[in-house]
Coordinates of C-alpha atoms in Angstrom, one line a residue:
Chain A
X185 CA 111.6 -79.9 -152.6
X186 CA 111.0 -80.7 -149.4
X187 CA 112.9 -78.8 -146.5
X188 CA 114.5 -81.5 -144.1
X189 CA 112.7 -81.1 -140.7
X190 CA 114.7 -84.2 -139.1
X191 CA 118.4 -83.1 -139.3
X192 CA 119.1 -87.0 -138.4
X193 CA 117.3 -90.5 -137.6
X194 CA 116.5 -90.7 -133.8
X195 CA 117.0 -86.8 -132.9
X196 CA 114.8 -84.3 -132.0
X197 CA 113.6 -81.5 -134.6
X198 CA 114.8 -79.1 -133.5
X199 CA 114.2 -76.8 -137.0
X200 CA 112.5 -73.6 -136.3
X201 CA 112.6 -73.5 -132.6
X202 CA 114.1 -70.0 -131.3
X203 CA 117.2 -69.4 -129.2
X204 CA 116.2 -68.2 -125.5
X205 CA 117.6 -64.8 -124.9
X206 CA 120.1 -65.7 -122.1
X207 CA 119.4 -63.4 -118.3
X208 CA 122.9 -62.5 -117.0
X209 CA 121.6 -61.9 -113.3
X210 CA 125.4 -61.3 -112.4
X211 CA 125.7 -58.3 -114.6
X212 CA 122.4 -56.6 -113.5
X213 CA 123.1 -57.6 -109.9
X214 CA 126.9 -55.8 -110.7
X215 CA 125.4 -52.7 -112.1
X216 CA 122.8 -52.3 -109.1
X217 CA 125.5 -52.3 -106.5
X218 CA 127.7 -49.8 -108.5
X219 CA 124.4 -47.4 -108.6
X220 CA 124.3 -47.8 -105.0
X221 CA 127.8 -47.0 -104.1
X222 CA 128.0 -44.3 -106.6
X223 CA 124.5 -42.8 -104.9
X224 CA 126.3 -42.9 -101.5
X225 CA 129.6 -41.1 -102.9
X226 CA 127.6 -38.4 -104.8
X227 CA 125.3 -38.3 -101.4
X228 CA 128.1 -37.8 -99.0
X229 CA 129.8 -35.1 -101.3
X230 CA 126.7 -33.4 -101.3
X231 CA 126.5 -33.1 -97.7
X232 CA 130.2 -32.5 -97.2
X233 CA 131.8 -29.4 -96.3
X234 CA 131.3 -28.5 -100.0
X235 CA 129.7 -25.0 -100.6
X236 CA 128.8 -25.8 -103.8
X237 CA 127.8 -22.5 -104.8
X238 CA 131.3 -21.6 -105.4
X239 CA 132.3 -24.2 -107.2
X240 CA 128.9 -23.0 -109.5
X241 CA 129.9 -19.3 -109.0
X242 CA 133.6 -19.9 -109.9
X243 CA 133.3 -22.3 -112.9
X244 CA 133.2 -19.4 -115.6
X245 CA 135.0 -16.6 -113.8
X246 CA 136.6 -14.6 -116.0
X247 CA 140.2 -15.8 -114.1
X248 CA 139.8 -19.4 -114.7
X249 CA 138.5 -19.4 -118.5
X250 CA 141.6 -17.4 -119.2
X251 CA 143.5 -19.9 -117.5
X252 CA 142.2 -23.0 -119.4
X253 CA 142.5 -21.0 -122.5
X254 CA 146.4 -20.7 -121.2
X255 CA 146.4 -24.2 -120.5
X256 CA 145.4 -24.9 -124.1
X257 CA 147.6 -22.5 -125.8
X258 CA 150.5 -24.1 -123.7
X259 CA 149.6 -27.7 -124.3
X260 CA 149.3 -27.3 -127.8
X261 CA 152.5 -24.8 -128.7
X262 CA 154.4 -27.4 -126.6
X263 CA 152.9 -30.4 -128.2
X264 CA 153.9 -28.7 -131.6
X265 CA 157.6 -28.1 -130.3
X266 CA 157.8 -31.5 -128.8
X267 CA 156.5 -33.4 -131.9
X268 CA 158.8 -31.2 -134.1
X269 CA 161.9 -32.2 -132.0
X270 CA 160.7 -35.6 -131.5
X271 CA 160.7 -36.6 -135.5
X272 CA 164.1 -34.6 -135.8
X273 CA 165.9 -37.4 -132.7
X274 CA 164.0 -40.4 -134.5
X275 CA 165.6 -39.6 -137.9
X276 CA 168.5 -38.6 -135.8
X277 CA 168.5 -42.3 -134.1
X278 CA 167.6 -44.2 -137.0
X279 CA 170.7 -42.5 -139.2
X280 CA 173.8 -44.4 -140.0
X281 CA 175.5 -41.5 -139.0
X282 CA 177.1 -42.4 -135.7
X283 CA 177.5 -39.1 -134.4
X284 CA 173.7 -37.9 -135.3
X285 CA 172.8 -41.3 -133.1
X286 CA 174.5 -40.5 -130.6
X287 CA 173.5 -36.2 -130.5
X288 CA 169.8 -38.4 -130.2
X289 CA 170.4 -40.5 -127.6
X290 CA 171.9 -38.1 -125.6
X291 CA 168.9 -35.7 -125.9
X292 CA 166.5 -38.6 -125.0
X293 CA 168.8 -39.5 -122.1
X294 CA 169.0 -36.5 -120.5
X295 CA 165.0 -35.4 -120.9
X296 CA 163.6 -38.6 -120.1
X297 CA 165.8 -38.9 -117.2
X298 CA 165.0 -36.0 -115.0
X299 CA 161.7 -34.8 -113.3
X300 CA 159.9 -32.5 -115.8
X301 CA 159.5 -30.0 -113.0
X302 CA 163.2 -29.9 -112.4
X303 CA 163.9 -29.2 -116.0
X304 CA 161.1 -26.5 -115.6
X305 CA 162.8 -25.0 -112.9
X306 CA 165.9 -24.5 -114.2
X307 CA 164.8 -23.2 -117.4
X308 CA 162.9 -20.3 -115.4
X309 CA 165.7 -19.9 -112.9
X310 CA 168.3 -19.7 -115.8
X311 CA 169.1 -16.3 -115.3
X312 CA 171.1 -17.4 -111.7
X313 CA 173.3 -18.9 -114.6
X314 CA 173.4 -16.9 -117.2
X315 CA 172.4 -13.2 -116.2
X316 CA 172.6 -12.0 -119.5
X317 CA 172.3 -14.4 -122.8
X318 CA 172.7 -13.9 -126.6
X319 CA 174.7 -14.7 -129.5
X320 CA 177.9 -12.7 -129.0
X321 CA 178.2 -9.4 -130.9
X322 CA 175.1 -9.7 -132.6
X323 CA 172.5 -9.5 -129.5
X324 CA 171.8 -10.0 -125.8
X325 CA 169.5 -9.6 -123.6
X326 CA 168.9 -10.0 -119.5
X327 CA 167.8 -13.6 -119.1
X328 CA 165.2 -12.6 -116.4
X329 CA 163.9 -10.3 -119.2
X330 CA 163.6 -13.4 -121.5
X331 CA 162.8 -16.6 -119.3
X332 CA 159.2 -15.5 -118.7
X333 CA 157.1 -18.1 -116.9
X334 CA 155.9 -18.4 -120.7
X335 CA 159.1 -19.4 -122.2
X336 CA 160.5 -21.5 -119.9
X337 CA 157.3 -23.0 -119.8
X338 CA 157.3 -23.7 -123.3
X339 CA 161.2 -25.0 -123.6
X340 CA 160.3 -27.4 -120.2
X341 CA 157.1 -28.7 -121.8
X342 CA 157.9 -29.4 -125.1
X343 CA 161.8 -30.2 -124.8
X344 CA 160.9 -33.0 -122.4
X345 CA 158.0 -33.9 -124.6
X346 CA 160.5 -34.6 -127.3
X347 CA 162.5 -36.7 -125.3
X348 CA 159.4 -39.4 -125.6
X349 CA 157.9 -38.8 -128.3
X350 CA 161.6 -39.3 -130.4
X351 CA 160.7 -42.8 -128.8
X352 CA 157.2 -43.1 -130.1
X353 CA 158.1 -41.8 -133.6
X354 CA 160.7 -44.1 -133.9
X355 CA 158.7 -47.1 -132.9
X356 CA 156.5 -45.5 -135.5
X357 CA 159.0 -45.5 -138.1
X358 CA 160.2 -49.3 -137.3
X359 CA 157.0 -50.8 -137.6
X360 CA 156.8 -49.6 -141.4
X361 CA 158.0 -52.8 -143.3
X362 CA 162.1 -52.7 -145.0
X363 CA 160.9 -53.1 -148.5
X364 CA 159.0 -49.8 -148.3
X365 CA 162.2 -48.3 -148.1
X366 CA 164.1 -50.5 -150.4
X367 CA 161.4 -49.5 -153.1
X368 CA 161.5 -46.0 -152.3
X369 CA 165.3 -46.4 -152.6
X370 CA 164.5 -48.1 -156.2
X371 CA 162.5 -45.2 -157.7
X372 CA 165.8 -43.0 -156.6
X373 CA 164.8 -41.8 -153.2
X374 CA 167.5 -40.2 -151.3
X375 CA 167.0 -41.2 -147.7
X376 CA 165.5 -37.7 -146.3
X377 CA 162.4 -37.9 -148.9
X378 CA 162.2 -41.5 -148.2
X379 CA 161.4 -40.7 -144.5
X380 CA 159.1 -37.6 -145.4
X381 CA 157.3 -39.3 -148.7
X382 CA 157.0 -43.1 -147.7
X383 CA 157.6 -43.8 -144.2
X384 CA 156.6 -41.0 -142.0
X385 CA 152.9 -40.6 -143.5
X386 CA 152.7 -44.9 -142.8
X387 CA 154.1 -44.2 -139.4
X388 CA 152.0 -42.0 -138.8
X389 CA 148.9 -44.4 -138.9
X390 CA 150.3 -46.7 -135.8
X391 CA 151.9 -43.3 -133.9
X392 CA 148.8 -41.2 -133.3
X393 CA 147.0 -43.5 -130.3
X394 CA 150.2 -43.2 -128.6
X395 CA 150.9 -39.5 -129.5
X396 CA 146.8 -39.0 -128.5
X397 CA 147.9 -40.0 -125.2
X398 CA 151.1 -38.0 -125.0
X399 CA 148.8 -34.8 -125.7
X400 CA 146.8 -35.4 -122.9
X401 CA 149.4 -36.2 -120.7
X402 CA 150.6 -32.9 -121.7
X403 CA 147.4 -31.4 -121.0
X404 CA 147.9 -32.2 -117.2
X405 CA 151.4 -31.7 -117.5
X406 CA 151.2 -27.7 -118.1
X407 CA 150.1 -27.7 -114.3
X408 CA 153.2 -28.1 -113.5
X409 CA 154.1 -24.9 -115.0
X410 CA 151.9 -23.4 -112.2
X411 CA 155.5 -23.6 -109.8
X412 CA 156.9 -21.1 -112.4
X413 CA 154.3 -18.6 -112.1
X414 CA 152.6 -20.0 -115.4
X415 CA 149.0 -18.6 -115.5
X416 CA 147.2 -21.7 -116.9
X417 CA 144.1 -22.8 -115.2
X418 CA 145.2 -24.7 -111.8
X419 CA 148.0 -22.2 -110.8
X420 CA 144.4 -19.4 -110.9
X421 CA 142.6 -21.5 -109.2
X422 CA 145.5 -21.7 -106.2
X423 CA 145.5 -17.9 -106.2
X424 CA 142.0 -17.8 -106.0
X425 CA 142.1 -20.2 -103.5
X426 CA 144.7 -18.3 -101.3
X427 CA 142.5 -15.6 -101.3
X428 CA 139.2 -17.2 -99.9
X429 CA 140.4 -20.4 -98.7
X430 CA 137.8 -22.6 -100.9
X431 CA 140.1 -25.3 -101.6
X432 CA 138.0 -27.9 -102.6
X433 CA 135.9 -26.2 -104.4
X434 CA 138.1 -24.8 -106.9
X435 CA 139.8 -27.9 -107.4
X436 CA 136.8 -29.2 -108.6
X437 CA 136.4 -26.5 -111.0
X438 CA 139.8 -27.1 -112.7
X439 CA 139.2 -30.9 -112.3
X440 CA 135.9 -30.0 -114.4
X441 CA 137.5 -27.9 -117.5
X442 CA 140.1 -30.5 -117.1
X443 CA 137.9 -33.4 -117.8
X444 CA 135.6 -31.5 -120.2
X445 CA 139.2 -31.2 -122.3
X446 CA 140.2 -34.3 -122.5
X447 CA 136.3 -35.5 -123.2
X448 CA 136.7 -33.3 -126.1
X449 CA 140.4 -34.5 -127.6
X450 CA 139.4 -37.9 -127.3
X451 CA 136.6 -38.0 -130.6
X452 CA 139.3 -35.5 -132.2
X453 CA 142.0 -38.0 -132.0
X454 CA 139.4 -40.6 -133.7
X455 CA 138.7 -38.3 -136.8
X456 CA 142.6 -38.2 -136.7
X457 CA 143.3 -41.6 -137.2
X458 CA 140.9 -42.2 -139.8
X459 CA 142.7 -39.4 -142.2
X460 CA 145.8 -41.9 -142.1
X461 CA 144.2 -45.0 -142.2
X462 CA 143.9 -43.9 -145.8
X463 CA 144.5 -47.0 -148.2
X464 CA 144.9 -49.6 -144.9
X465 CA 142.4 -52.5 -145.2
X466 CA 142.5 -52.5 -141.3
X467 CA 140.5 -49.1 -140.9
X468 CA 140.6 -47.2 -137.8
X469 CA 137.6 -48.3 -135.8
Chain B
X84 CA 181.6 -56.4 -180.6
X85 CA 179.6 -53.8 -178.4
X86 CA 180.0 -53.5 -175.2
X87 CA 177.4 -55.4 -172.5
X88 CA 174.7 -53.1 -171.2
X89 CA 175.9 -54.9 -167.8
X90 CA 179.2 -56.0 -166.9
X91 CA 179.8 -57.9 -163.9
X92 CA 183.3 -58.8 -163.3
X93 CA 184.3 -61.0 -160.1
X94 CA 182.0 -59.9 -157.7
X95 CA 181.9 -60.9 -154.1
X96 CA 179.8 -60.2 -151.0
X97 CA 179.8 -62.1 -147.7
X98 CA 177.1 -61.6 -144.9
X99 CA 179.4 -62.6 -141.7
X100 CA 180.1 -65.6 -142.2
X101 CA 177.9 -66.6 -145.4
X102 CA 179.4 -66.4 -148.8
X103 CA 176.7 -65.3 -150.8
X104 CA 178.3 -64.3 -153.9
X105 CA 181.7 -65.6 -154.7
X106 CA 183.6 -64.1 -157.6
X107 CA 180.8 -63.6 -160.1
X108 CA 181.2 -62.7 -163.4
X109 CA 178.2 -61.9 -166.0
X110 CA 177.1 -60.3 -169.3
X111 CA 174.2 -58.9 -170.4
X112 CA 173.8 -57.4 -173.9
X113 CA 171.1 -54.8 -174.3
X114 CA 167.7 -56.1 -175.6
X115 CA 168.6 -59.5 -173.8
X116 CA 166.0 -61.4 -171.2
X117 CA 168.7 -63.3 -168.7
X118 CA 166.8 -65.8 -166.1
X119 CA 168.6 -66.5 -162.8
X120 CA 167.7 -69.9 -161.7
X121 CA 169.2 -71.7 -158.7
X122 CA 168.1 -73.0 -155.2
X123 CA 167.1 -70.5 -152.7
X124 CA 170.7 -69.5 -150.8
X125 CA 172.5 -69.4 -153.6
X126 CA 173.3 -66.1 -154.3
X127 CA 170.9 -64.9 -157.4
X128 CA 168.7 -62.0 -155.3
X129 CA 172.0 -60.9 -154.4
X130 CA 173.6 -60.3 -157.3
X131 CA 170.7 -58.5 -158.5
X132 CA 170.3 -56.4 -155.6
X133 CA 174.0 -55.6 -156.0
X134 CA 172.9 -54.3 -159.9
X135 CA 170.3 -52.2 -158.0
X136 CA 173.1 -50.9 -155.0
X137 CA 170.3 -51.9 -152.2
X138 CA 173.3 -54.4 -151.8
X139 CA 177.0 -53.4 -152.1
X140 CA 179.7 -55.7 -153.1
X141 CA 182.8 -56.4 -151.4
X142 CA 185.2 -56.9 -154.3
X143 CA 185.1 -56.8 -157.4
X144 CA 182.6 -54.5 -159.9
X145 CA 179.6 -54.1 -161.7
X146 CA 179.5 -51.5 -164.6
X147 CA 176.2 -50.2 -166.1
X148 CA 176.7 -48.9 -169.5
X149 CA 179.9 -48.5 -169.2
X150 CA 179.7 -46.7 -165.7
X151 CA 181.0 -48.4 -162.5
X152 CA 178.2 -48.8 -159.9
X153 CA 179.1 -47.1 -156.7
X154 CA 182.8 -46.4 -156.6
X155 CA 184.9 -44.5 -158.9
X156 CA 188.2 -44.3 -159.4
X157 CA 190.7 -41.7 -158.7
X158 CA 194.4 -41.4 -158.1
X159 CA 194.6 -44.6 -158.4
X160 CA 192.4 -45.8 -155.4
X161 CA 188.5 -46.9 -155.4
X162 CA 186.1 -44.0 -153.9
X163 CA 182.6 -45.1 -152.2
X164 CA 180.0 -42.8 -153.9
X165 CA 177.9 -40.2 -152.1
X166 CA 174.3 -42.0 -151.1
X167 CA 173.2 -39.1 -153.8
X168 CA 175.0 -39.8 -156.8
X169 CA 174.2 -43.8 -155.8
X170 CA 170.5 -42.7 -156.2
X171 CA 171.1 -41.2 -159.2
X172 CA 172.8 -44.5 -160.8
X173 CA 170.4 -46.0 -159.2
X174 CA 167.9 -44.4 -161.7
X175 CA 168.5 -46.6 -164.5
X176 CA 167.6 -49.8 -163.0
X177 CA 164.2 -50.7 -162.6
X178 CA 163.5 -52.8 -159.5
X179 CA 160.4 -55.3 -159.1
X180 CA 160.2 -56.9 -155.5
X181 CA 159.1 -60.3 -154.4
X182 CA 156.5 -59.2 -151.8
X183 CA 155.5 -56.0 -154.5
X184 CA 156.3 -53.2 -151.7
X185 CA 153.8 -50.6 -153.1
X186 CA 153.0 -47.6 -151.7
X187 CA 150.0 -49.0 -149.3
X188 CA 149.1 -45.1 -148.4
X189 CA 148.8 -44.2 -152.1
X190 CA 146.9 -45.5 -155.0
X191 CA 147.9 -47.4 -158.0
X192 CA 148.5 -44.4 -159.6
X193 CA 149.9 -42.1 -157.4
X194 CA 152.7 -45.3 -156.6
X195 CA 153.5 -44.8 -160.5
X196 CA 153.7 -41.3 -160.9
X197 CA 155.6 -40.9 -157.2
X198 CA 158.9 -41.1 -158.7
X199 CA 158.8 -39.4 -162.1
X200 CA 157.4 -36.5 -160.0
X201 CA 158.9 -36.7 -156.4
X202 CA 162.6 -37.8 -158.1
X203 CA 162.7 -36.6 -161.6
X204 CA 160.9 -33.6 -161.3
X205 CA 158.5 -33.8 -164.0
X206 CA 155.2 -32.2 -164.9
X207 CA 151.8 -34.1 -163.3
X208 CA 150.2 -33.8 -165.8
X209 CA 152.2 -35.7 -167.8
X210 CA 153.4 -37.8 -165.7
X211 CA 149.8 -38.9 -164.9
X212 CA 149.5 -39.5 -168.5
X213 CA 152.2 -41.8 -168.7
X214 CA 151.3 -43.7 -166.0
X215 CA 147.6 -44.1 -167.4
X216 CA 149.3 -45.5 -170.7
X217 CA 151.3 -47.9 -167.8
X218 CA 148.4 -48.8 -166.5
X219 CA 146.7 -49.8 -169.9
X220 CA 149.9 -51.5 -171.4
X221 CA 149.7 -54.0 -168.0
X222 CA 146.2 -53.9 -168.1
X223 CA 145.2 -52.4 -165.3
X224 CA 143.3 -49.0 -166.8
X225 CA 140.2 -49.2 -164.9
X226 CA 141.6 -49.7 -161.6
X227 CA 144.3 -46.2 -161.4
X228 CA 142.4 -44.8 -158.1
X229 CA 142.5 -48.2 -156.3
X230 CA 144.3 -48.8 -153.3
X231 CA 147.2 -51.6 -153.0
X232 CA 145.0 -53.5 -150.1
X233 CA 142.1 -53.4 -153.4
X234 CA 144.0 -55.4 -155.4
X235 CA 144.9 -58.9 -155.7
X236 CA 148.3 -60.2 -155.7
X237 CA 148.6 -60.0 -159.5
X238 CA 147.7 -56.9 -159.7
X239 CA 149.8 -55.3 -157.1
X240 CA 152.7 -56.8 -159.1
X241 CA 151.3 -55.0 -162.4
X242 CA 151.2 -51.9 -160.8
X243 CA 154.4 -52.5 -159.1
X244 CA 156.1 -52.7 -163.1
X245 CA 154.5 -50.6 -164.1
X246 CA 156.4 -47.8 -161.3
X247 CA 159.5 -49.7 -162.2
X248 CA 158.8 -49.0 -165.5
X249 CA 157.9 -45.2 -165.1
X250 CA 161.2 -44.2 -164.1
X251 CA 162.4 -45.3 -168.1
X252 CA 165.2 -47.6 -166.7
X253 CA 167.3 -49.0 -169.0
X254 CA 167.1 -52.1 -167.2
X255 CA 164.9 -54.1 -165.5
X256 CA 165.3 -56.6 -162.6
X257 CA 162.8 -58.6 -161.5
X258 CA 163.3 -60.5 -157.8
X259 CA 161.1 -63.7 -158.1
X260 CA 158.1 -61.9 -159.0
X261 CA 155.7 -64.4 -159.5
X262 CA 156.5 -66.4 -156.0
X263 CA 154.3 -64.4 -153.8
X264 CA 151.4 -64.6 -155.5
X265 CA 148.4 -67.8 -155.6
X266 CA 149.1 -70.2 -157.9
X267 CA 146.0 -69.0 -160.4
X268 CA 147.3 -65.1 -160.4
X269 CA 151.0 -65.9 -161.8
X270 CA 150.0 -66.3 -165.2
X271 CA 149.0 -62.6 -165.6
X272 CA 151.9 -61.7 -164.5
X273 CA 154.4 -63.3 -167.0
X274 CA 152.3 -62.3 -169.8
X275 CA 152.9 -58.9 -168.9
X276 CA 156.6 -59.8 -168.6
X277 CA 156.6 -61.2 -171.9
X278 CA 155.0 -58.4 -173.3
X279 CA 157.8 -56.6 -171.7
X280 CA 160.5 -58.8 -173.3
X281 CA 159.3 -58.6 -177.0
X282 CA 159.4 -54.8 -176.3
X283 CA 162.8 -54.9 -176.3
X284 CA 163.9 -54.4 -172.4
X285 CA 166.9 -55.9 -171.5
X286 CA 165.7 -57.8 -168.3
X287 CA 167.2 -59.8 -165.4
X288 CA 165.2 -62.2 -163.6
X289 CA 165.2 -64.6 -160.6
X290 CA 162.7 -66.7 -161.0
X291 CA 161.7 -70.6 -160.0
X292 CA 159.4 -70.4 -163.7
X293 CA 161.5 -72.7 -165.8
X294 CA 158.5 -72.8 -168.5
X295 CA 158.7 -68.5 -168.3
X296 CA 162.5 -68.9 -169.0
X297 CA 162.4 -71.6 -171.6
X298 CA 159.7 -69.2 -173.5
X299 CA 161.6 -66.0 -173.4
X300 CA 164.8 -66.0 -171.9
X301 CA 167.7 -65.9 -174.3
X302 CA 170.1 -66.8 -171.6
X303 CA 169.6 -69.0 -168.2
X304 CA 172.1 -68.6 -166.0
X305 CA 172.2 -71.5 -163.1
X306 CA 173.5 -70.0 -159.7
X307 CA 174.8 -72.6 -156.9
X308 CA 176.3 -71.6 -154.2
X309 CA 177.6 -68.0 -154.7
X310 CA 178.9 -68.8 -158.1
X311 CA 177.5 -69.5 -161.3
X312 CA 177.5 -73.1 -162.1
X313 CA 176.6 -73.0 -165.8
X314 CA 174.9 -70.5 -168.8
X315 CA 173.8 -70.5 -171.8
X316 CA 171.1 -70.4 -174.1
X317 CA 167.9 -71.4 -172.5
X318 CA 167.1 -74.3 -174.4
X319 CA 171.0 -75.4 -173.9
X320 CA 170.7 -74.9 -170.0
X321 CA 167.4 -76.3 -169.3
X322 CA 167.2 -78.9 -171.6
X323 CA 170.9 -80.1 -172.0
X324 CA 172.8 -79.6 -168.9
X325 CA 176.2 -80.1 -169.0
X326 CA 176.7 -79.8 -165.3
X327 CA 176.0 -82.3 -162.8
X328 CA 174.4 -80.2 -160.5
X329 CA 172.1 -78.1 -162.9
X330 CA 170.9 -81.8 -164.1
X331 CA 170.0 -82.4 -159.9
X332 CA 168.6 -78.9 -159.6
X333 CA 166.3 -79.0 -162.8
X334 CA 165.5 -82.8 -162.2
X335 CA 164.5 -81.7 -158.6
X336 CA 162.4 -78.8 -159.9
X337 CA 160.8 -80.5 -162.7

């Protein structure tokens, strides 16, 4: 049979003709003028008052890989603490126990609604309250002895962490349909195993995105830990920098492990998803 | 005369202002296949979410084989039960959902073994057994490691009876099971339903498939309002009426 070249009386065939690849001269004319201005920025930091040497020199001191390996070790024990506490307020929030709702909302409340660097403050400066703490008869200790710039790092970082992410869990948690629960609740669920067999592993699939950007928010955030004496990577870069005055330089070096971090959490977080998106027909893309 | 498997005596339940159930009383022998028919509104998922506790009444009772759901009594007052020893009542029911509700995260067969293992605390091994010979009886042997989002409608519903069924209820309750699903994937769910029935399972169903209840139901009940209107035998319900307003129901249906 005969393959109709004339798709209708009186038109032209156009059977077999190719589509013209279409020129978008905006988009090359776009990216030529971004080339140029990033050429002049990159030029004009280059001819700063940049001794670029140091920045080169100081990049793998011994000092500052110990302090990105601190930054780590903070960011992560404090991520660990914060999600922990965070799935504790949600349940908390979402129980019909009105006085475990309110415990959550309180927690959240108070958290949320400080400065973090206040709250890390005041966990390092506890001692000017409380010169000795412990559980009565049992044991005690000085508090200077015990808020180290470590642990009061750690209680800042990830109690305030918990604050939000009791937020994002629970968002989490909501988004998983009623009848999942009803149906666990059919099978004999009690409400606890509910949470930890049926909703929390669906939650998880819509909670890590937002709990991929709390972590690296709470990469950054461990500088603040810096104004308690915190060794992580920015506060030994400042006392580098105290020494031999090159500011800018070692800025750049912590903005660089910085960067490199996040560069590296962000793939992680993708393998991460795609373990929950187990059994979804939407998969993680 | 035995006592009904389920007893429902004068049960109530208002949602604000909306009467949902008002003073229903019901009885269904063991072994018996009971369809709930009625427009939408007038009280059947209710009362059979009541049966299942996702639901409590407001007055009145329901007793399972003898055992009052959800209160008990003492010193001559009416106790709630703890939210534990409602899941453990809760055990004998079998519950099949209108929109299925399995496990997405899970496949067919982990949704069917979930409970026997998670809640009862048996073996896997057997319990994967048993849910294997689940998966045959509703026909469904080949597809055990599939996902929920792999499956059609129908077969989601299979699976989803055959978890109900896992648990060994002594009662089933089916929440218009068919009326989720395309028109051409219903059918393979009623057989597996009647299968069910001829088994022996004392059933309760809500369901808008008069030609289902007609087959295998050995007692329609027609639900209006809250209140039950008129039961009976199927034949007697469906094809005799003796109410007024079951005649305008099934003549609006038909």
């Amino acid at each position: 049979m005969r393959v109709a070249p004339v798709l209708a009386e009186g038109f032209p065939d156009i059977s077999g003709m190719s589509v013209a690849r279409r020129v978008h001269w905006g988009r090359w004319l776009a990216a030529a003028a971004i080339v140029v201005i990033l050429a002049a920025i990159g030029r004009a930091f280059v001819n700063g008052q940049i001794e670029w040497s140091y920045v080169s020199r100081f990049l793998t001191a011994k000092v500052i890989l110990e302090g990105i390996v601190n930054t780590m070790v903070m960011a992560i024990l404090a991520m660990v603490l914060g999600i922990a506490l965070g799935v504790v307020a949600a349940i908390m929030r979402l129980s019909p126990n009105p006085v475990l709702r309110s415990v959550a909302a309180g927690y959240t409340w108070l958290f949320r609604g400080t400065p973090l660097i206040l709250q890390l403050l005041l966990w390092f400066n506890l001692a000017l309250v409380f010169p000795t703490i412990g559980i009565p008869g049992l044991w005690s200790a000085r508090a200077v002895d015990v808020m180290t710039p470590f642990l009061s790092a750690l209680l800042g970082l990830g109690i305030n962490q918990g604050a939000y992410t009791s937020e994002v869990m629970r968002a989490g948690m909501l988004s998983v349909d009623i009848g999942q629960y009803e149906a666990a609740q059919a099978i004999g669920m009690g409400r606890l195993r509910a949470l930890r067999r049926i909703i929390l592993p669906q939650a998880m699939r819509v909670v890590i995105p937002p709990l991929g950007n709390e972590f690296i928010g709470m990469v950054k955030a461990t500088s603040l830990a810096s104004v308690i004496q915190y060794p992580e990577v920015l506060h030994n870069a400042e006392n580098i920098y105290y020494a031999n005055s090159r500011v800018i330089e070692l800025l750049i070096v912590a903005g660089f492990w910085y960067l490199l971090v996040v560069s590296v959490l962000t793939p992680l977080q993708m393998l991460l998803e795609r373990r929950f998106a187990r059994g979804s027909s939407q998969m993680a893309r | 005369m035995t006592h009904p498997l389920v007893a429902i005596r004068s049960v109530s339940k208002n949602f604000g202002e909306f009467q949902a159930l008002n003073g229903v009383s019901l009885d269904v022998r063991a072994g018996e296949v009971l369809c709930l028919i009625g427009a939408s509104g007038s009280g059947k998922t209710t009362l059979l979410r009541c049966i299942n506790q996702l639901t409590s009444v407001d007055s009145g009772g329901i007793w399972l084989n003898g055992e009052l759901l959800g209160l008990r009594e003492q010193g001559g007052r009416l106790h709630r039960l703890t939210a534990g020893q409602i899941a453990q009542q809760r055990l004998k029911t079998g519950m099949v959902f209108q929109r299925f509700n399995l496990f997405p995260h899970k496949t067919a067969l982990e949704n069917i073994t979930e409970g026997p293992v998670q809640v009862q605390g048996r073996k896997r091994d057997d319990a994967r057994a048993e849910a294997i010979e689940l998966l045959r009886r509703v026909g469904l042997a080949a597809k055990a490691d599939a996902y929920p989002s792999q499956l059609s409608g129908g077969q989601q519903q299979r699976v989803a009876i055959a978890r109900a069924l896992a648990m060994k209820p002594m009662l089933m309750l089916f929440d218009e099971p068919t009326s989720a699903l395309d028109p051409e994937l219903v059918g393979e769910v009623l057989s597996v339903m009647k299968e069910l029935a001829r088994s022996g399972m004392t059933m309760m169903v809500v369901t808008h498939e008069l030609g289902f209840a007609r087959e295998v139901a050995d007692t329609v009940v027609y639900m209006d309002q809250g209140a039950i209107v008129e039961s009976g035998p199927a034949a007697e319900v469906l094809g005799r009426p003796r109410e007024v307003r079951t005649q305008s129901f099934l003549s609006a249906v038909i």
